[in-house]
C-alpha atoms as one frame of an Amber mdcrd trajectory, in Angstrom:
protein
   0.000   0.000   0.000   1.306   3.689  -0.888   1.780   6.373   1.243  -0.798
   8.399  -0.186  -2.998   5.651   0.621  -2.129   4.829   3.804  -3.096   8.955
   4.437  -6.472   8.348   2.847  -7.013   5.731   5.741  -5.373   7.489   8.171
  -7.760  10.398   7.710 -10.746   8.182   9.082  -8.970   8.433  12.503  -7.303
  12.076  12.238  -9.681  14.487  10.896 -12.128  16.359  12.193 -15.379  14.090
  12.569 -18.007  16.995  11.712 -16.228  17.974   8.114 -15.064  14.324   7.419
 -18.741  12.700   8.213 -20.376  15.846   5.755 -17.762  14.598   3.361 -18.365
  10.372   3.546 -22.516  11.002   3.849 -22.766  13.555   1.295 -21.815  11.265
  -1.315 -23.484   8.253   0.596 -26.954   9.793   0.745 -26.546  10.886  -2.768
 -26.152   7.612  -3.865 -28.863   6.168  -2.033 -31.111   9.027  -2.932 -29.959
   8.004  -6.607 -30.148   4.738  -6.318 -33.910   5.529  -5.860 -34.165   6.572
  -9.054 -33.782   3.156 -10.387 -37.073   1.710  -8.944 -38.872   5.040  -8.930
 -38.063   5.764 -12.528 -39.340   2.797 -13.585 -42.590   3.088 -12.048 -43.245
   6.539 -13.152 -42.891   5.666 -16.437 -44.438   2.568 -16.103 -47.680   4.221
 -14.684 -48.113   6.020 -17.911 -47.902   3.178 -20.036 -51.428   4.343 -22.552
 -54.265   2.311 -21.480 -52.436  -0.192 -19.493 -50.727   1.915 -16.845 -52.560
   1.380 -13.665 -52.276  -2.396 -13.900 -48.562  -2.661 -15.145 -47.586  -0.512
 -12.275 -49.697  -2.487  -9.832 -47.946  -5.764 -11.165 -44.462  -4.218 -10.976
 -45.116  -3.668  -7.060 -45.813  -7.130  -6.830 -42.200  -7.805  -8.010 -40.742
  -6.224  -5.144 -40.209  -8.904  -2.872 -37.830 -10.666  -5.445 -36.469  -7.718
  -6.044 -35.384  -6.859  -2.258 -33.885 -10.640  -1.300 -31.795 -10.168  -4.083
 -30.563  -6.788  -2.359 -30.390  -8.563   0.876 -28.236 -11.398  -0.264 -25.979
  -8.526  -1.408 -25.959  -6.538   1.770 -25.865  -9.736   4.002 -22.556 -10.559
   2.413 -21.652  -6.867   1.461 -22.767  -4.767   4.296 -21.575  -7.671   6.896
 -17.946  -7.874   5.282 -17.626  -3.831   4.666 -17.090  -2.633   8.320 -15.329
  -6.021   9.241 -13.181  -4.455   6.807 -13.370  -0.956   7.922 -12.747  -2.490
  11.452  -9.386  -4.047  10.521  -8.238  -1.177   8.742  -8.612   0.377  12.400
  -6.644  -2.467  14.163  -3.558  -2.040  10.958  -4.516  -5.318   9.764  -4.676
  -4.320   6.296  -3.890  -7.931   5.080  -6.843  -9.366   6.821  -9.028  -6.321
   5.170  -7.858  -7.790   1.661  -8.664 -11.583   2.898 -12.515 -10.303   3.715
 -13.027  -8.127   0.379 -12.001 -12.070  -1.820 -13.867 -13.957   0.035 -17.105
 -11.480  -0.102 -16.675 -11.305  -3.583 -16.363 -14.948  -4.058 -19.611 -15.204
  -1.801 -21.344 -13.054  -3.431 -20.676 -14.363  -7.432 -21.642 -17.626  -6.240
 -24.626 -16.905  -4.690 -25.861 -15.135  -7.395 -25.870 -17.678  -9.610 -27.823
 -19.899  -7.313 -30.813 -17.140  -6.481 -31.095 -16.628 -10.769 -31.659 -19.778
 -10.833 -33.998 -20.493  -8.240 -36.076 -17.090  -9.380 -36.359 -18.334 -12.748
 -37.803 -21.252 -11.912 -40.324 -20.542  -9.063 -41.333 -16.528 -10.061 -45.055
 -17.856 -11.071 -45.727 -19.194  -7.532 -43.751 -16.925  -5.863 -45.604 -13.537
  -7.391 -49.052 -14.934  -7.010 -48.033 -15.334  -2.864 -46.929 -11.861  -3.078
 -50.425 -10.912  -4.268 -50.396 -11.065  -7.899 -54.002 -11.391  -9.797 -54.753
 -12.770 -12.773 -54.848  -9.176 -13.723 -51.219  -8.191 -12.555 -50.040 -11.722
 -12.861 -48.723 -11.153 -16.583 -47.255  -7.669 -15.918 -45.272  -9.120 -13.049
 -43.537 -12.163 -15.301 -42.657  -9.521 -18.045 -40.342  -7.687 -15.376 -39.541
 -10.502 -13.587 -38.296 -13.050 -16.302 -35.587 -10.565 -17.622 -34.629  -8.531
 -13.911 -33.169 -11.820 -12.861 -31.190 -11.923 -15.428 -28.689  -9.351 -14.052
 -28.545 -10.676 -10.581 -24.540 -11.047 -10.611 -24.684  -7.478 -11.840 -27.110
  -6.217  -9.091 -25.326  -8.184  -6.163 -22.009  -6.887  -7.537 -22.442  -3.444
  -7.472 -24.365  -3.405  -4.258 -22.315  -6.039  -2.880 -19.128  -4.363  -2.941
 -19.724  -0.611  -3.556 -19.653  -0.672   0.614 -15.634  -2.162   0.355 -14.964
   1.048  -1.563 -17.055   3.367   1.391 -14.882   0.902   4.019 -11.860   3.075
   3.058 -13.123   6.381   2.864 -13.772   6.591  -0.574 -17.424   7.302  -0.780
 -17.145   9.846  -3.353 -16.165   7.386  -5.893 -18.909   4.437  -4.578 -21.517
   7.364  -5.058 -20.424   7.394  -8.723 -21.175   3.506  -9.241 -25.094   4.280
  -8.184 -25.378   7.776 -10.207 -23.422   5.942 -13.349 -25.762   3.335 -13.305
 -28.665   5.743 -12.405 -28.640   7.949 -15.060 -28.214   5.525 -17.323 -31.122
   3.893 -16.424 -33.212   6.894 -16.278 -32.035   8.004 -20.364 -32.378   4.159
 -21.370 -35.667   3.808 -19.363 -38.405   6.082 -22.008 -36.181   4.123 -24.780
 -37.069   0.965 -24.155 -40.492   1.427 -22.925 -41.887   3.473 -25.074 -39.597
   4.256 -28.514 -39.114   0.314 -28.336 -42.646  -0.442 -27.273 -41.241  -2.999
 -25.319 -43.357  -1.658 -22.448 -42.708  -3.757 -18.606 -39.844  -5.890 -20.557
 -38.244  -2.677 -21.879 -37.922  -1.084 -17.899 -36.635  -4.426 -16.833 -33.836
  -4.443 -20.177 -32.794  -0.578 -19.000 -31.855  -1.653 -15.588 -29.924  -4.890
 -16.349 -28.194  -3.094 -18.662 -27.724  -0.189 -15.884 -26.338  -2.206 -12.877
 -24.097  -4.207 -15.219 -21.886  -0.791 -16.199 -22.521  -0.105 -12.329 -20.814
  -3.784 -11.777 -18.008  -3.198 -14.090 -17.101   0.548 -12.374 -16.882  -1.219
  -9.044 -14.273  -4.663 -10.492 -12.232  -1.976 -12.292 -11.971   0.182  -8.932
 -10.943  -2.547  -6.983  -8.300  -3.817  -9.070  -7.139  -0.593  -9.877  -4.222
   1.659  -8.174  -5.996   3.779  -6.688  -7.876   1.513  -4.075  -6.410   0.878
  -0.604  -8.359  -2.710  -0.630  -7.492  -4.758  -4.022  -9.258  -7.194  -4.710
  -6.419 -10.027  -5.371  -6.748 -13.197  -7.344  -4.862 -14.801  -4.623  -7.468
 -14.394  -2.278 -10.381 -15.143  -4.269 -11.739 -17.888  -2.651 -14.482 -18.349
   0.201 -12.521 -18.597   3.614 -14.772 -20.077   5.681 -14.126 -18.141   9.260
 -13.948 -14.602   7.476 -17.045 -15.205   5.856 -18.895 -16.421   8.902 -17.375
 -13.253  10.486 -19.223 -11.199   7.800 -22.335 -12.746   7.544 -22.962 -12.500
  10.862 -22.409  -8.686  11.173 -24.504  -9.141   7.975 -27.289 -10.907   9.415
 -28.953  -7.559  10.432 -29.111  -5.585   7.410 -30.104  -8.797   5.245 -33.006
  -9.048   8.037 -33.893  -5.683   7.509 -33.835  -5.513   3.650 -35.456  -9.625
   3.493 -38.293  -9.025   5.530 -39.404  -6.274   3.382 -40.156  -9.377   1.405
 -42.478 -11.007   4.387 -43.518  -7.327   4.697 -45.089  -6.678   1.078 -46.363
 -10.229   1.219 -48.368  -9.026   4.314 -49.091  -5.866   2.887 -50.682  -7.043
  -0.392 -52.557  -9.687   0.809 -54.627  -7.502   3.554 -54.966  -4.886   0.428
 -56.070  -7.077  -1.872 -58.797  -9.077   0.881 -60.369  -5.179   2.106 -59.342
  -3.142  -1.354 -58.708  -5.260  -4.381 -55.940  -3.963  -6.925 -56.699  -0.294
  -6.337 -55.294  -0.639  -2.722 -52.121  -2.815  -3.985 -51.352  -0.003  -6.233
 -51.835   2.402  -3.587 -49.143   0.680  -1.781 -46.257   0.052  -4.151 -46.496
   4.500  -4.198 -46.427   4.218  -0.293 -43.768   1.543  -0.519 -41.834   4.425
  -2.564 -42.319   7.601  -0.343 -40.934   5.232   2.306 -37.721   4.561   0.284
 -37.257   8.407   0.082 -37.033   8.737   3.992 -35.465   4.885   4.674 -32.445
   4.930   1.763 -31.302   8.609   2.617 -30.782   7.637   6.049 -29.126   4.769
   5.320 -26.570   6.873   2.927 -25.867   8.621   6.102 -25.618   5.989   8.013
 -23.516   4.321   5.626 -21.112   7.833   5.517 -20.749   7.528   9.380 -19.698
   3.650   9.633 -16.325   3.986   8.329 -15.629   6.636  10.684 -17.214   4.627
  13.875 -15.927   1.506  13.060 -12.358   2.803  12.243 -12.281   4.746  16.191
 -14.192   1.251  17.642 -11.012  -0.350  16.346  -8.433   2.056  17.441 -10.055
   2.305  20.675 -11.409   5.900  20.616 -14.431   6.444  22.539 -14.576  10.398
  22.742 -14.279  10.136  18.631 -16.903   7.419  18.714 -19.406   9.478  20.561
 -19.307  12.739  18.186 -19.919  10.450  15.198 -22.798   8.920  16.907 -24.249
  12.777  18.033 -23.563  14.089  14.438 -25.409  11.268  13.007 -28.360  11.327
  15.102 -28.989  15.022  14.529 -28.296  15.111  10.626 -30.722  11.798  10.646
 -33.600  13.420  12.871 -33.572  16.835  10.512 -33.762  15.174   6.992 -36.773
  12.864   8.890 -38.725  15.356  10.097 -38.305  17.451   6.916 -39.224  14.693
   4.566 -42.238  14.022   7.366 -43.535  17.173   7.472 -43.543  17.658   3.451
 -45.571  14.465   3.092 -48.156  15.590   5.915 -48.590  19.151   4.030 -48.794
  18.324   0.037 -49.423  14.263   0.054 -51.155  15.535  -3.453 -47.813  16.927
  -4.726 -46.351  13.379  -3.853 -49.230  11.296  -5.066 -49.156  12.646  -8.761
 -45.514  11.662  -9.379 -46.181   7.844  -9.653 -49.412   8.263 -10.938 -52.162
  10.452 -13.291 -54.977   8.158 -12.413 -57.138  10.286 -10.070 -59.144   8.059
  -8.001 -55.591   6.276  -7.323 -54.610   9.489  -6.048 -57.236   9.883  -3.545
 -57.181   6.924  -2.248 -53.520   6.987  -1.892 -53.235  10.487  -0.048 -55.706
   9.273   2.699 -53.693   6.160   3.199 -50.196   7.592   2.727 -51.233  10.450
   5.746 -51.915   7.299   7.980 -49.262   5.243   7.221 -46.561   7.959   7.317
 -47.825   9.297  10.419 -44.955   9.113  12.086 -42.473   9.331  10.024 -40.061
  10.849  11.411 -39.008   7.944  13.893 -37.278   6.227  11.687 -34.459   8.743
  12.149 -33.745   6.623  15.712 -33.956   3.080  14.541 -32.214   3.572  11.242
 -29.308   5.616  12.997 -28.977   3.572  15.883 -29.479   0.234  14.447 -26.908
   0.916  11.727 -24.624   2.264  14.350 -24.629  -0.946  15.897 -23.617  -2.898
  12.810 -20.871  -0.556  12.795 -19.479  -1.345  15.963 -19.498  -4.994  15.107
 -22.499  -5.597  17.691 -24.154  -8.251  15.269 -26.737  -9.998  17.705 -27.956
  -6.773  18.798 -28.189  -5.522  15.229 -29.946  -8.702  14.333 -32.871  -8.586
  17.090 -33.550  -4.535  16.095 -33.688  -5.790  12.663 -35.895  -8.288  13.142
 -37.977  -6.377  16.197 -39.820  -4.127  13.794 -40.889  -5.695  10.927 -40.931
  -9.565  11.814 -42.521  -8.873  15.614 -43.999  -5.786  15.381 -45.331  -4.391
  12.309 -46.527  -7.887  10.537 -48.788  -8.893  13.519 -50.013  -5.506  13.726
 -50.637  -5.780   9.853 -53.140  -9.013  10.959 -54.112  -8.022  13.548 -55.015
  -4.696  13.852 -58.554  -5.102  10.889 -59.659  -7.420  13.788 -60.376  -3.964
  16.142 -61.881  -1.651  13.316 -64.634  -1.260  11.571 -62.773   0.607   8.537
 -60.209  -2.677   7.675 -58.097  -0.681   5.221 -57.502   2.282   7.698 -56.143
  -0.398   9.916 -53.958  -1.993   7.676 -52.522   1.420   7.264 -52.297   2.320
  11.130 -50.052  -1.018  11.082 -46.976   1.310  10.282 -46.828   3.791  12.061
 -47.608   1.981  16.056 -44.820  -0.558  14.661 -42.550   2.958  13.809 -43.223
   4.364  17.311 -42.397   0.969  19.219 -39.598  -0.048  17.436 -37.954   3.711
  17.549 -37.977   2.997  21.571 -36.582   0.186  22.068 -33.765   0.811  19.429
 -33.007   3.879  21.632 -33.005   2.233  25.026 -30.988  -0.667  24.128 -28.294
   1.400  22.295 -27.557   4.577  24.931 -26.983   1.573  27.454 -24.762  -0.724
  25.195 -22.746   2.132  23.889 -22.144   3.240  27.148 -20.815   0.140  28.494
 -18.691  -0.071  25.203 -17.397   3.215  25.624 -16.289   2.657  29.255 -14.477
  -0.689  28.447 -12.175   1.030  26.235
């Protein structure tokens, strides 16, 4: 490793934490916010498809689910194997850092080849338990059958953009989302409609998309300029390292997997108390949520090099102004995003959708359901934080304590108490939100502080 690059590490311990965390998130939240822009893109233009519009977006939000394991496969390896990385680099074990970034990458080639396969063979039964109709049903395959197809791409770039973060180097892992991004957004209205290959043509743009995004990332981390190279040498699964990851990856795989379990819950309430009007209603929900959840993440994402680098050079006064800086940057962007939703829901509405009795029935629903909002500035920040320290089975119960135990019962449960079913479908969200934000907070100002103190 060069001097220059051993300064680029160095930095994550040195410099000031308020400038250096503005500098890692900025480019973090941008390519979250970006990386929006993929799914978002494709249902706005999807939901003015002439005459066929309302049901091809309805059957795209059915997709969803497949679409988010193979995201969580990619963090689970990824996002588990990134601040083990991160952590080393703390501890000057920058051999071991190496070792981790193979055998992810290893990991996560071969485990994309089993999920295409297993996609392309079950995606009929699969999208009818995620609520497909006979309606949506053909919509959904269109996508479906040719998405798949760029699983090693997708896993890939998502899979080991976070290596590239690990060593301070966000700036250029925010170009591998915008790259692919804006690609897909230019390629998007080319396929769909100059093509007329309408669903199939959104699905072609992206695969196309996240495979340039795939190659950016591989020629980064066998380039010069990267403090962790991926080496030949240690391309190969070793066993403990990879344990080590996925078990620090267990949470955010939880988290991103369970939206799965999550939209299967979802849809079928919807489509028992509202039909396909309601299931449209909440694949725009779905994305307003994304616009609060993946910006926090980005900044989340900024902070963890910095926390895990001073967790593994034993600095807890630098630990605790990360933490502080992070909490207040999340809790601002949350309550901003919050209180836009609450005041012009129509504004919001008619971006995914023309159709005007969609749009009234999703502004009532998207004022209950993003009621509180703003919460998920505590769980995201402190749950994440926690994954950066290396605190997996903590991470793992948070993860699962909101969707899995909270918010899917609630999602059952809740019809049982009200007269108006859909409302309390709806009210699901935000009681899971408020419980979850509380005991993410609670657990994590008494953990930290006993990690702290050991130091």
């Amino acid at each position: 490793m060069s001097e220059q690059q051993n300064q680029q590490t160095a930095t994550l311990g040195t410099a000031p934490v308020g400038p250096l965390l503005f500098r890692l998130a900025l480019p973090t939240i941008t390519a979250q916010v970006v990386n929006l822009l993929y799914s978002i893109v494709d249902r706005i233009y999807i939901g003015r498809i002439p005459l066929e519009g309302k049901l091809a977006l309805t059957g795209m939000g059915v997709t969803f689910p497949v679409i988010t394991l193979i995201s969580a496969f990619a963090a689970l390896i990824g996002m588990g194997g990134a601040p083990r990385a991160s952590i080393a680099l703390g501890a000057r074990e920058h051999d071991r850092a190496e070792r981790i970034l193979g055998t992810c990458t290893a990991a996560l080639w071969a485990l994309a080849l089993v999920l295409t396969a297993l996609f392309l063979l079950f995606q009929a039964p699969l999208l009818r338990l995620f609520g497909a109709s006979a309606d949506t049903l053909p919509y959904a395959m269109q996508y479906l059958n040719l998405y798949v197809l760029g699983t090693v791409f997708v896993m890939t770039s998502l899979g080991l953009n976070g290596f590239i973060t690990a060593q301070g180097r966000s700036s250029v892992a925010m170009k591998t989302v915008v790259i692919g991004a804006v690609l897909n957004t230019a390629l998007d209205p080319l396929f769909i409609f100059v093509f007329r290959m309408g669903v199939r043509g959104a699905a072609v743009a992206t695969i196309i998309s996240q495979a340039v995004s795939a190659a950016w990332v591989l020629r980064f981390l066998t380039g010069k300029q990267t403090v962790l190279r991926l080496k030949r040498a240690y391309f190969r699964i070793d066993r403990p390292l990879l344990a080590s990851a996925v078990g620090l990856g267990a949470s955010p795989f939880v988290m991103q997997s369970t939206e799965s379990l999550l939209t299967i819950a979802f849809n079928v309430s919807l489509q028992k108390y509202g039909g396909d009007a309601a299931v449209g209603a909440m694949t725009i929900l779905t994305s307003v949520a994304q616009m609060v959840q993946l910006p926090l993440t980005g900044l989340a994402q900024g902070a963890q090099p910095i926390l895990s680098y001073a967790c593994g050079a034993k600095r807890p006064d630098r630990m605790k102004k990360v933490v502080q800086l992070n909490l207040a940057a999340a809790f601002v962007f949350a309550f901003s995003i919050w209180a836009a939703v609450q005041l012009f829901p129509h504004t919001v509405v008619h971006l995914f959708t023309s159709d005007e009795e969609l749009v009234e029935r999703t502004v009532w629903a998207l004022r209950v359901y993003f009621a509180l909002g703003f919460t998920n500035a505590f769980q995201t920040g402190f749950q994440q934080s926690f994954v950066a320290l290396g605190e997996a089975r903590i991470s793992l119960f948070l993860a699962l304590e909101r969707k899995v135990f909270l918010l899917i019962p609630f999602i059952l449960i809740l019809p049982h108490f009200f007269a108006d079913k859909l409302f309390a479908v709806f009210l699901a969200e935000p009681v899971a939100d408020l419980l979850a934000a509380a005991t993410t907070t609670t657990l994590f100002l008494i953990r930290f502080k006993q990690i702290t103190r050991d130091m």
